[in-house]
Amino acid sequence: MTINNKPIFVTQPALPPLDEFVDLLKGVWDSKWLTNNGPLHQKLESELANYLGVKYISLFSNGTLALISALQALNIQGEVITTPFSFVATSHSLWWNKITPVFVDIEPDYLNLDPAKIEAAITPRTTAIMPVHVYGNPCKMDEIQQIADKHGLKVIYDAAHSFAVKKDDKSILNNGDLSILSFHATKLYSTIEGGAIICHSKEMKHHIDNLKNFGFRGELVVEEPGINAKMNEIQAAYGLLQLKYIDGFINKRKEITEQYRGLLSNIDGIRFLSDMDGVSHGYSYFPILVDKSVYGISRDDLYLKLKENSIFARRYFYPLISNFEPYCNLPSAKTDNLRNATNASNQVLCLPIYVELSTSDIERIVNIIKLK
Ligand code: T4K
C-alpha cells in the first residue's frame, strides 16, 4: 500500500487563470498607471460595492491598515471592548492607535464576543466596541448595537472573515459604524494582500480615502496625518478576476463543508459549527472543537497526528490575543475573565478548506481524525 504524503495546507489560494491576469496586466503596462486610485482600483471599488450589497467601500493595501485607519477615521481613543479570540491584528490595530483593548469573553456556540458580558466592561474611558465575526459567523449584531446606542459607543466590525456573508439577504457589512475586510492570499476572496473599509456615507468615504493617502485633500492640502495604505493596480487586477469566479469558490467551499460535516458527524468529542438560520455563508474556515475528555486525545495531539501525515491544520485562534506579550498584563486578560475563550482556544482546530481540496483529500483527513 502506498502512503499518500502530499502536503495539505490549511488553505491554498484559488488563483485566476494566468492568461486572464496577463491580459489585465497588459492594460496596466500600457497606461503606466500603477497605483494611487487608478482605473482598476476604481472599477474594483464599484464592482465590489455592487457584489457585496454595500454603498461605500474604500480599498486598502491590507486588512490591518484598514483596521488601523478605521479607528483613526472615527477618532477612537481610550478603551475599546474587543474579543481575545481573533487574529492578533484585531488588537494590534488598537495598540497602533494607543488605545487600550478591554477583552470580553465570547459566547460558546459561535465563539463571537458575548453581548451579555459587554456592559460590565464599560468604563468612562470606553469609546467603542470592536467585535469580530469569527470564521464569518455573524455576531449578535442587534444586541451589540443596542448596547452601543445606550452608552454612546461606536461599533467597528472586524469582518476580515466575512466576505459575501449575508443575513436575511442583506450584507452583514452594513452593520455598525464601519466594517473592515481582509483580502489576504489566505482568504476566500483575495487581492494577494489587501483589505477594505465599508462605511455608510459619501463624506466618510472621502475622509477614509484621504486617510489612506497621507491625509491629502487635493494636491496641496494635508488635513490630517494620514498613512499610505493604498491598494495598487496589480492587486486590483487580481481582485477583479477573483470576483468573476467568487460564486464558484463559495459553492465549492460549501460542498467541502457539507462533506466534512457528513463524515465527522458521528465522532464523539468532535464538534463543528453549523450554518446559522437566515445566513448565507462564505465558508471561509472549517473549525472543529476537540473535547479531549470525550474524544480521548487532545486538540494538540490531533494537530500533531495530522502534521505527521503532512496535513497542516491550524490552531486559529491559539494562543488567545490576551496571552500574547503586549496584552497579557492587562486586567481584562486574566483567564478567569475569559473562560469560554480559553476553552475554545484550547480545543479549536481549523481543518484544510480550499477550492482544490478533493474528496479523497477530505477522506484522508477524516480517516486520521477517526483513527486518532
Ligand atoms: N482580522 C482578522 C480577524 C484576521 O483573521 C486577519 C488576518 C486580519 C484582521 C488582518 O488582515 P490582513 O492584514 O492579513 O489582511 C494568516 C493570514 O496572513 C492572515 O491574513 C489571517 N488573518 C490569519 C488568520 O491567517 P498565517 O500566519 O496563519 O498565514 P500563513 O502564511 O501561515 O499561511 C497559512 C497557509 O496558507 C500556509 O500554510 C500555506 C497557505 N498559503 C499561504 C500563503 C500566504 C498559500 O498556499 N499561499 C500563500 O501565498 O496568517
PDB file of C-alpha atoms in Angstrom, residues 59-246:
ATOM      1  CA  LEU A  59      -9.849  49.612  -0.798  1.00  0.00           C
ATOM      2  CA  PHE A  60      -6.697  49.190   1.283  1.00  0.00           C
ATOM      3  CA  SER A  61      -3.299  47.556   0.849  1.00  0.00           C
ATOM      4  CA  ASN A  62      -4.157  45.078   3.629  1.00  0.00           C
ATOM      5  CA  GLY A  63      -6.738  44.415   6.316  1.00  0.00           C
ATOM      6  CA  THR A  64      -4.556  45.532   9.220  1.00  0.00           C
ATOM      7  CA  LEU A  65      -4.076  49.015   7.783  1.00  0.00           C
ATOM      8  CA  ALA A  66      -7.807  49.117   7.114  1.00  0.00           C
ATOM      9  CA  LEU A  67      -8.447  48.387  10.817  1.00  0.00           C
ATOM     10  CA  ILE A  68      -5.903  50.967  11.988  1.00  0.00           C
ATOM     11  CA  SER A  69      -7.374  53.575   9.631  1.00  0.00           C
ATOM     12  CA  ALA A  70     -10.976  52.769  10.607  1.00  0.00           C
ATOM     13  CA  LEU A  71     -10.127  53.648  14.213  1.00  0.00           C
ATOM     14  CA  GLN A  72      -8.450  56.859  13.009  1.00  0.00           C
ATOM     15  CA  ALA A  73     -11.441  57.760  10.855  1.00  0.00           C
ATOM     16  CA  LEU A  74     -13.728  57.702  13.894  1.00  0.00           C
ATOM     17  CA  ASN A  75     -11.101  59.271  16.184  1.00  0.00           C
ATOM     18  CA  ILE A  76     -11.421  56.407  18.642  1.00  0.00           C
ATOM     19  CA  GLN A  77      -9.409  56.805  21.851  1.00  0.00           C
ATOM     20  CA  GLY A  78      -9.244  55.482  25.417  1.00  0.00           C
ATOM     21  CA  GLU A  79     -10.540  51.922  25.770  1.00  0.00           C
ATOM     22  CA  VAL A  80     -12.182  49.640  23.226  1.00  0.00           C
ATOM     23  CA  ILE A  81     -14.052  46.461  24.093  1.00  0.00           C
ATOM     24  CA  THR A  82     -12.954  43.564  21.920  1.00  0.00           C
ATOM     25  CA  THR A  83     -12.538  39.805  21.724  1.00  0.00           C
ATOM     26  CA  PRO A  84      -9.389  37.877  22.597  1.00  0.00           C
ATOM     27  CA  PHE A  85     -10.451  35.085  20.210  1.00  0.00           C
ATOM     28  CA  SER A  86      -9.202  36.505  16.928  1.00  0.00           C
ATOM     29  CA  PHE A  87      -6.092  37.027  14.845  1.00  0.00           C
ATOM     30  CA  VAL A  88      -3.662  39.303  16.641  1.00  0.00           C
ATOM     31  CA  ALA A  89      -4.160  42.128  14.098  1.00  0.00           C
ATOM     32  CA  THR A  90      -7.500  42.947  15.760  1.00  0.00           C
ATOM     33  CA  SER A  91      -5.830  44.133  18.979  1.00  0.00           C
ATOM     34  CA  HIS A  92      -2.689  45.373  17.245  1.00  0.00           C
ATOM     35  CA  SER A  93      -4.818  47.924  15.389  1.00  0.00           C
ATOM     36  CA  LEU A  94      -5.828  49.310  18.795  1.00  0.00           C
ATOM     37  CA  TRP A  95      -2.236  49.309  20.043  1.00  0.00           C
ATOM     38  CA  TRP A  96      -1.097  51.277  16.986  1.00  0.00           C
ATOM     39  CA  ASN A  97      -3.704  53.913  17.884  1.00  0.00           C
ATOM     40  CA  LYS A  98      -2.598  53.987  21.564  1.00  0.00           C
ATOM     41  CA  ILE A  99      -5.981  52.550  22.562  1.00  0.00           C
ATOM     42  CA  THR A 100      -6.261  50.014  25.394  1.00  0.00           C
ATOM     43  CA  PRO A 101      -8.047  46.807  24.413  1.00  0.00           C
ATOM     44  CA  VAL A 102     -10.505  45.569  27.037  1.00  0.00           C
ATOM     45  CA  PHE A 103     -11.069  41.861  26.488  1.00  0.00           C
ATOM     46  CA  VAL A 104     -14.548  40.453  26.975  1.00  0.00           C
ATOM     47  CA  ASP A 105     -15.374  36.746  26.827  1.00  0.00           C
ATOM     48  CA  ILE A 106     -17.009  35.015  23.859  1.00  0.00           C
ATOM     49  CA  GLU A 107     -20.219  33.009  23.660  1.00  0.00           C
ATOM     50  CA  PRO A 108     -19.632  29.250  23.399  1.00  0.00           C
ATOM     51  CA  ASP A 109     -21.819  28.494  20.367  1.00  0.00           C
ATOM     52  CA  TYR A 110     -20.277  30.587  17.593  1.00  0.00           C
ATOM     53  CA  LEU A 111     -17.246  31.921  19.516  1.00  0.00           C
ATOM     54  CA  ASN A 112     -18.064  35.609  18.955  1.00  0.00           C
ATOM     55  CA  LEU A 113     -17.971  38.410  21.541  1.00  0.00           C
ATOM     56  CA  ASP A 114     -20.737  37.776  24.082  1.00  0.00           C
ATOM     57  CA  PRO A 115     -23.068  40.817  24.206  1.00  0.00           C
ATOM     58  CA  ALA A 116     -24.285  39.748  27.676  1.00  0.00           C
ATOM     59  CA  LYS A 117     -20.812  40.448  29.056  1.00  0.00           C
ATOM     60  CA  ILE A 118     -20.101  43.775  27.349  1.00  0.00           C
ATOM     61  CA  GLU A 119     -21.848  46.207  29.698  1.00  0.00           C
ATOM     62  CA  ALA A 120     -19.891  45.084  32.751  1.00  0.00           C
ATOM     63  CA  ALA A 121     -16.670  46.039  30.938  1.00  0.00           C
ATOM     64  CA  ILE A 122     -17.719  49.598  30.029  1.00  0.00           C
ATOM     65  CA  THR A 123     -15.888  52.371  31.900  1.00  0.00           C
ATOM     66  CA  PRO A 124     -15.856  56.174  31.450  1.00  0.00           C
ATOM     67  CA  ARG A 125     -12.893  55.670  29.068  1.00  0.00           C
ATOM     68  CA  THR A 126     -14.743  53.277  26.742  1.00  0.00           C
ATOM     69  CA  THR A 127     -15.345  54.772  23.309  1.00  0.00           C
ATOM     70  CA  ALA A 128     -16.106  51.812  21.054  1.00  0.00           C
ATOM     71  CA  ILE A 129     -16.747  48.103  20.636  1.00  0.00           C
ATOM     72  CA  MET A 130     -14.704  46.125  18.126  1.00  0.00           C
ATOM     73  CA  PRO A 131     -16.246  42.679  17.641  1.00  0.00           C
ATOM     74  CA  VAL A 132     -15.086  40.094  15.099  1.00  0.00           C
ATOM     75  CA  HIS A 133     -17.424  37.903  13.020  1.00  0.00           C
ATOM     76  CA  VAL A 134     -15.170  34.928  13.734  1.00  0.00           C
ATOM     77  CA  TYR A 135     -14.937  32.444  10.820  1.00  0.00           C
ATOM     78  CA  GLY A 136     -17.556  34.598   9.086  1.00  0.00           C
ATOM     79  CA  ASN A 137     -20.358  33.703  11.532  1.00  0.00           C
ATOM     80  CA  PRO A 138     -22.224  36.960  12.240  1.00  0.00           C
ATOM     81  CA  CYS A 139     -22.075  38.382  15.767  1.00  0.00           C
ATOM     82  CA  LYS A 140     -25.284  39.161  17.670  1.00  0.00           C
ATOM     83  CA  MET A 141     -25.336  42.498  15.907  1.00  0.00           C
ATOM     84  CA  ASP A 142     -28.675  43.851  17.158  1.00  0.00           C
ATOM     85  CA  GLU A 143     -27.737  43.283  20.785  1.00  0.00           C
ATOM     86  CA  ILE A 144     -24.324  44.864  20.283  1.00  0.00           C
ATOM     87  CA  GLN A 145     -25.863  47.907  18.586  1.00  0.00           C
ATOM     88  CA  GLN A 146     -28.387  48.352  21.414  1.00  0.00           C
ATOM     89  CA  ILE A 147     -25.579  48.442  23.972  1.00  0.00           C
ATOM     90  CA  ALA A 148     -23.558  50.833  21.825  1.00  0.00           C
ATOM     91  CA  ASP A 149     -26.529  53.170  21.399  1.00  0.00           C
ATOM     92  CA  LYS A 150     -27.316  53.097  25.113  1.00  0.00           C
ATOM     93  CA  HIS A 151     -23.750  54.070  26.038  1.00  0.00           C
ATOM     94  CA  GLY A 152     -22.904  56.318  23.082  1.00  0.00           C
ATOM     95  CA  LEU A 153     -20.224  53.960  21.713  1.00  0.00           C
ATOM     96  CA  LYS A 154     -19.056  53.407  18.149  1.00  0.00           C
ATOM     97  CA  VAL A 155     -19.024  49.896  16.664  1.00  0.00           C
ATOM     98  CA  ILE A 156     -16.286  48.774  14.289  1.00  0.00           C
ATOM     99  CA  TYR A 157     -16.645  45.236  12.988  1.00  0.00           C
ATOM    100  CA  ASP A 158     -13.540  43.287  12.135  1.00  0.00           C
ATOM    101  CA  ALA A 159     -15.202  41.430   9.275  1.00  0.00           C
ATOM    102  CA  ALA A 160     -11.937  40.016   7.901  1.00  0.00           C
ATOM    103  CA  HIS A 161     -13.550  36.557   7.558  1.00  0.00           C
ATOM    104  CA  SER A 162     -16.923  37.749   6.324  1.00  0.00           C
ATOM    105  CA  PHE A 163     -16.666  38.371   2.605  1.00  0.00           C
ATOM    106  CA  ALA A 164     -20.083  37.812   0.974  1.00  0.00           C
ATOM    107  CA  VAL A 165     -21.795  36.848   4.244  1.00  0.00           C
ATOM    108  CA  LYS A 166     -25.444  37.874   4.306  1.00  0.00           C
ATOM    109  CA  LYS A 167     -28.112  37.775   6.963  1.00  0.00           C
ATOM    110  CA  ASP A 168     -31.749  37.874   5.853  1.00  0.00           C
ATOM    111  CA  ASP A 169     -30.442  38.640   2.352  1.00  0.00           C
ATOM    112  CA  LYS A 170     -28.551  41.746   3.477  1.00  0.00           C
ATOM    113  CA  SER A 171     -24.795  42.110   3.736  1.00  0.00           C
ATOM    114  CA  ILE A 172     -23.676  41.995   7.359  1.00  0.00           C
ATOM    115  CA  LEU A 173     -21.055  44.593   6.390  1.00  0.00           C
ATOM    116  CA  ASN A 174     -23.712  47.303   6.646  1.00  0.00           C
ATOM    117  CA  ASN A 175     -23.822  46.905  10.433  1.00  0.00           C
ATOM    118  CA  GLY A 176     -22.011  49.083  12.933  1.00  0.00           C
ATOM    119  CA  ASP A 177     -20.299  52.363  12.074  1.00  0.00           C
ATOM    120  CA  LEU A 178     -17.624  50.716   9.960  1.00  0.00           C
ATOM    121  CA  SER A 179     -16.668  47.189   8.891  1.00  0.00           C
ATOM    122  CA  ILE A 180     -13.312  46.053   7.625  1.00  0.00           C
ATOM    123  CA  LEU A 181     -12.430  43.205   5.279  1.00  0.00           C
ATOM    124  CA  SER A 182      -9.158  41.391   4.624  1.00  0.00           C
ATOM    125  CA  PHE A 183      -8.289  40.243   1.107  1.00  0.00           C
ATOM    126  CA  HIS A 184      -5.122  38.375   2.125  1.00  0.00           C
ATOM    127  CA  ALA A 185      -3.962  35.435  -0.012  1.00  0.00           C
ATOM    128  CA  THR A 186      -5.338  33.016   2.594  1.00  0.00           C
ATOM    129  CA  LYS A 187      -8.859  34.462   2.424  1.00  0.00           C
ATOM    130  CA  LEU A 188     -11.920  33.316   0.487  1.00  0.00           C
ATOM    131  CA  TYR A 189     -11.660  36.432  -1.693  1.00  0.00           C
ATOM    132  CA  SER A 190      -8.191  37.814  -2.263  1.00  0.00           C
ATOM    133  CA  THR A 191      -6.222  40.613  -3.865  1.00  0.00           C
ATOM    134  CA  ILE A 192      -2.964  38.852  -2.755  1.00  0.00           C
ATOM    135  CA  GLU A 193      -2.601  41.392   0.073  1.00  0.00           C
ATOM    136  CA  GLY A 194      -5.500  43.746   0.516  1.00  0.00           C
ATOM    137  CA  GLY A 195      -8.413  44.942   2.557  1.00  0.00           C
ATOM    138  CA  ALA A 196     -11.269  47.400   2.682  1.00  0.00           C
ATOM    139  CA  ILE A 197     -13.389  49.618   4.889  1.00  0.00           C
ATOM    140  CA  ILE A 198     -17.143  49.705   4.391  1.00  0.00           C
ATOM    141  CA  CYS A 199     -18.894  52.885   5.515  1.00  0.00           C
ATOM    142  CA  HIS A 200     -22.316  54.484   5.207  1.00  0.00           C
ATOM    143  CA  SER A 201     -21.803  57.974   3.781  1.00  0.00           C
ATOM    144  CA  LYS A 202     -20.046  59.742   0.954  1.00  0.00           C
ATOM    145  CA  GLU A 203     -18.408  62.125   3.442  1.00  0.00           C
ATOM    146  CA  MET A 204     -16.971  59.262   5.484  1.00  0.00           C
ATOM    147  CA  LYS A 205     -15.663  57.570   2.340  1.00  0.00           C
ATOM    148  CA  HIS A 206     -13.874  60.795   1.362  1.00  0.00           C
ATOM    149  CA  HIS A 207     -12.400  61.015   4.840  1.00  0.00           C
ATOM    150  CA  ILE A 208     -11.197  57.390   4.702  1.00  0.00           C
ATOM    151  CA  ASP A 209      -9.819  57.820   1.174  1.00  0.00           C
ATOM    152  CA  ASN A 210      -7.822  60.847   2.335  1.00  0.00           C
ATOM    153  CA  LEU A 211      -6.554  58.980   5.390  1.00  0.00           C
ATOM    154  CA  LYS A 212      -5.120  56.160   3.258  1.00  0.00           C
ATOM    155  CA  ASN A 213      -3.363  58.748   1.054  1.00  0.00           C
ATOM    156  CA  PHE A 214      -1.292  60.630   3.687  1.00  0.00           C
ATOM    157  CA  GLY A 215      -4.261  62.865   4.604  1.00  0.00           C
ATOM    158  CA  PHE A 216      -4.149  64.761   1.302  1.00  0.00           C
ATOM    159  CA  ARG A 217      -7.248  66.590   0.157  1.00  0.00           C
ATOM    160  CA  GLY A 218      -6.358  67.630  -3.382  1.00  0.00           C
ATOM    161  CA  GLU A 219      -2.787  68.434  -4.384  1.00  0.00           C
ATOM    162  CA  LEU A 220      -1.639  70.912  -1.780  1.00  0.00           C
ATOM    163  CA  VAL A 221      -3.705  70.463   1.351  1.00  0.00           C
ATOM    164  CA  VAL A 222      -2.953  67.919   4.073  1.00  0.00           C
ATOM    165  CA  GLU A 223      -5.834  67.886   6.505  1.00  0.00           C
ATOM    166  CA  GLU A 224      -4.656  65.204   8.889  1.00  0.00           C
ATOM    167  CA  PRO A 225      -1.747  62.835   9.455  1.00  0.00           C
ATOM    168  CA  GLY A 226      -2.827  60.028   7.140  1.00  0.00           C
ATOM    169  CA  ILE A 227      -0.872  56.976   6.152  1.00  0.00           C
ATOM    170  CA  ASN A 228      -0.002  55.237   2.901  1.00  0.00           C
ATOM    171  CA  ALA A 229      -2.401  52.297   2.704  1.00  0.00           C
ATOM    172  CA  LYS A 230      -3.476  52.386  -0.937  1.00  0.00           C
ATOM    173  CA  MET A 231      -4.233  49.296  -2.984  1.00  0.00           C
ATOM    174  CA  ASN A 232      -2.216  49.188  -6.216  1.00  0.00           C
ATOM    175  CA  GLU A 233      -3.362  48.339  -9.739  1.00  0.00           C
ATOM    176  CA  ILE A 234      -1.830  44.860  -9.778  1.00  0.00           C
ATOM    177  CA  GLN A 235      -3.762  43.927  -6.633  1.00  0.00           C
ATOM    178  CA  ALA A 236      -6.921  45.451  -8.118  1.00  0.00           C
ATOM    179  CA  ALA A 237      -6.455  43.477 -11.369  1.00  0.00           C
ATOM    180  CA  TYR A 238      -6.171  40.251  -9.386  1.00  0.00           C
ATOM    181  CA  GLY A 239      -9.242  41.249  -7.357  1.00  0.00           C
ATOM    182  CA  LEU A 240     -11.339  41.915 -10.462  1.00  0.00           C
ATOM    183  CA  LEU A 241     -10.615  38.388 -11.697  1.00  0.00           C
ATOM    184  CA  GLN A 242     -11.299  36.846  -8.300  1.00  0.00           C
ATOM    185  CA  LEU A 243     -14.692  38.476  -8.360  1.00  0.00           C
ATOM    186  CA  LYS A 244     -15.526  36.747 -11.666  1.00  0.00           C
ATOM    187  CA  TYR A 245     -15.058  33.359 -10.022  1.00  0.00           C
ATOM    188  CA  ILE A 246     -16.134  34.021  -6.441  1.00  0.00           C
TER     189      ILE A 246
END
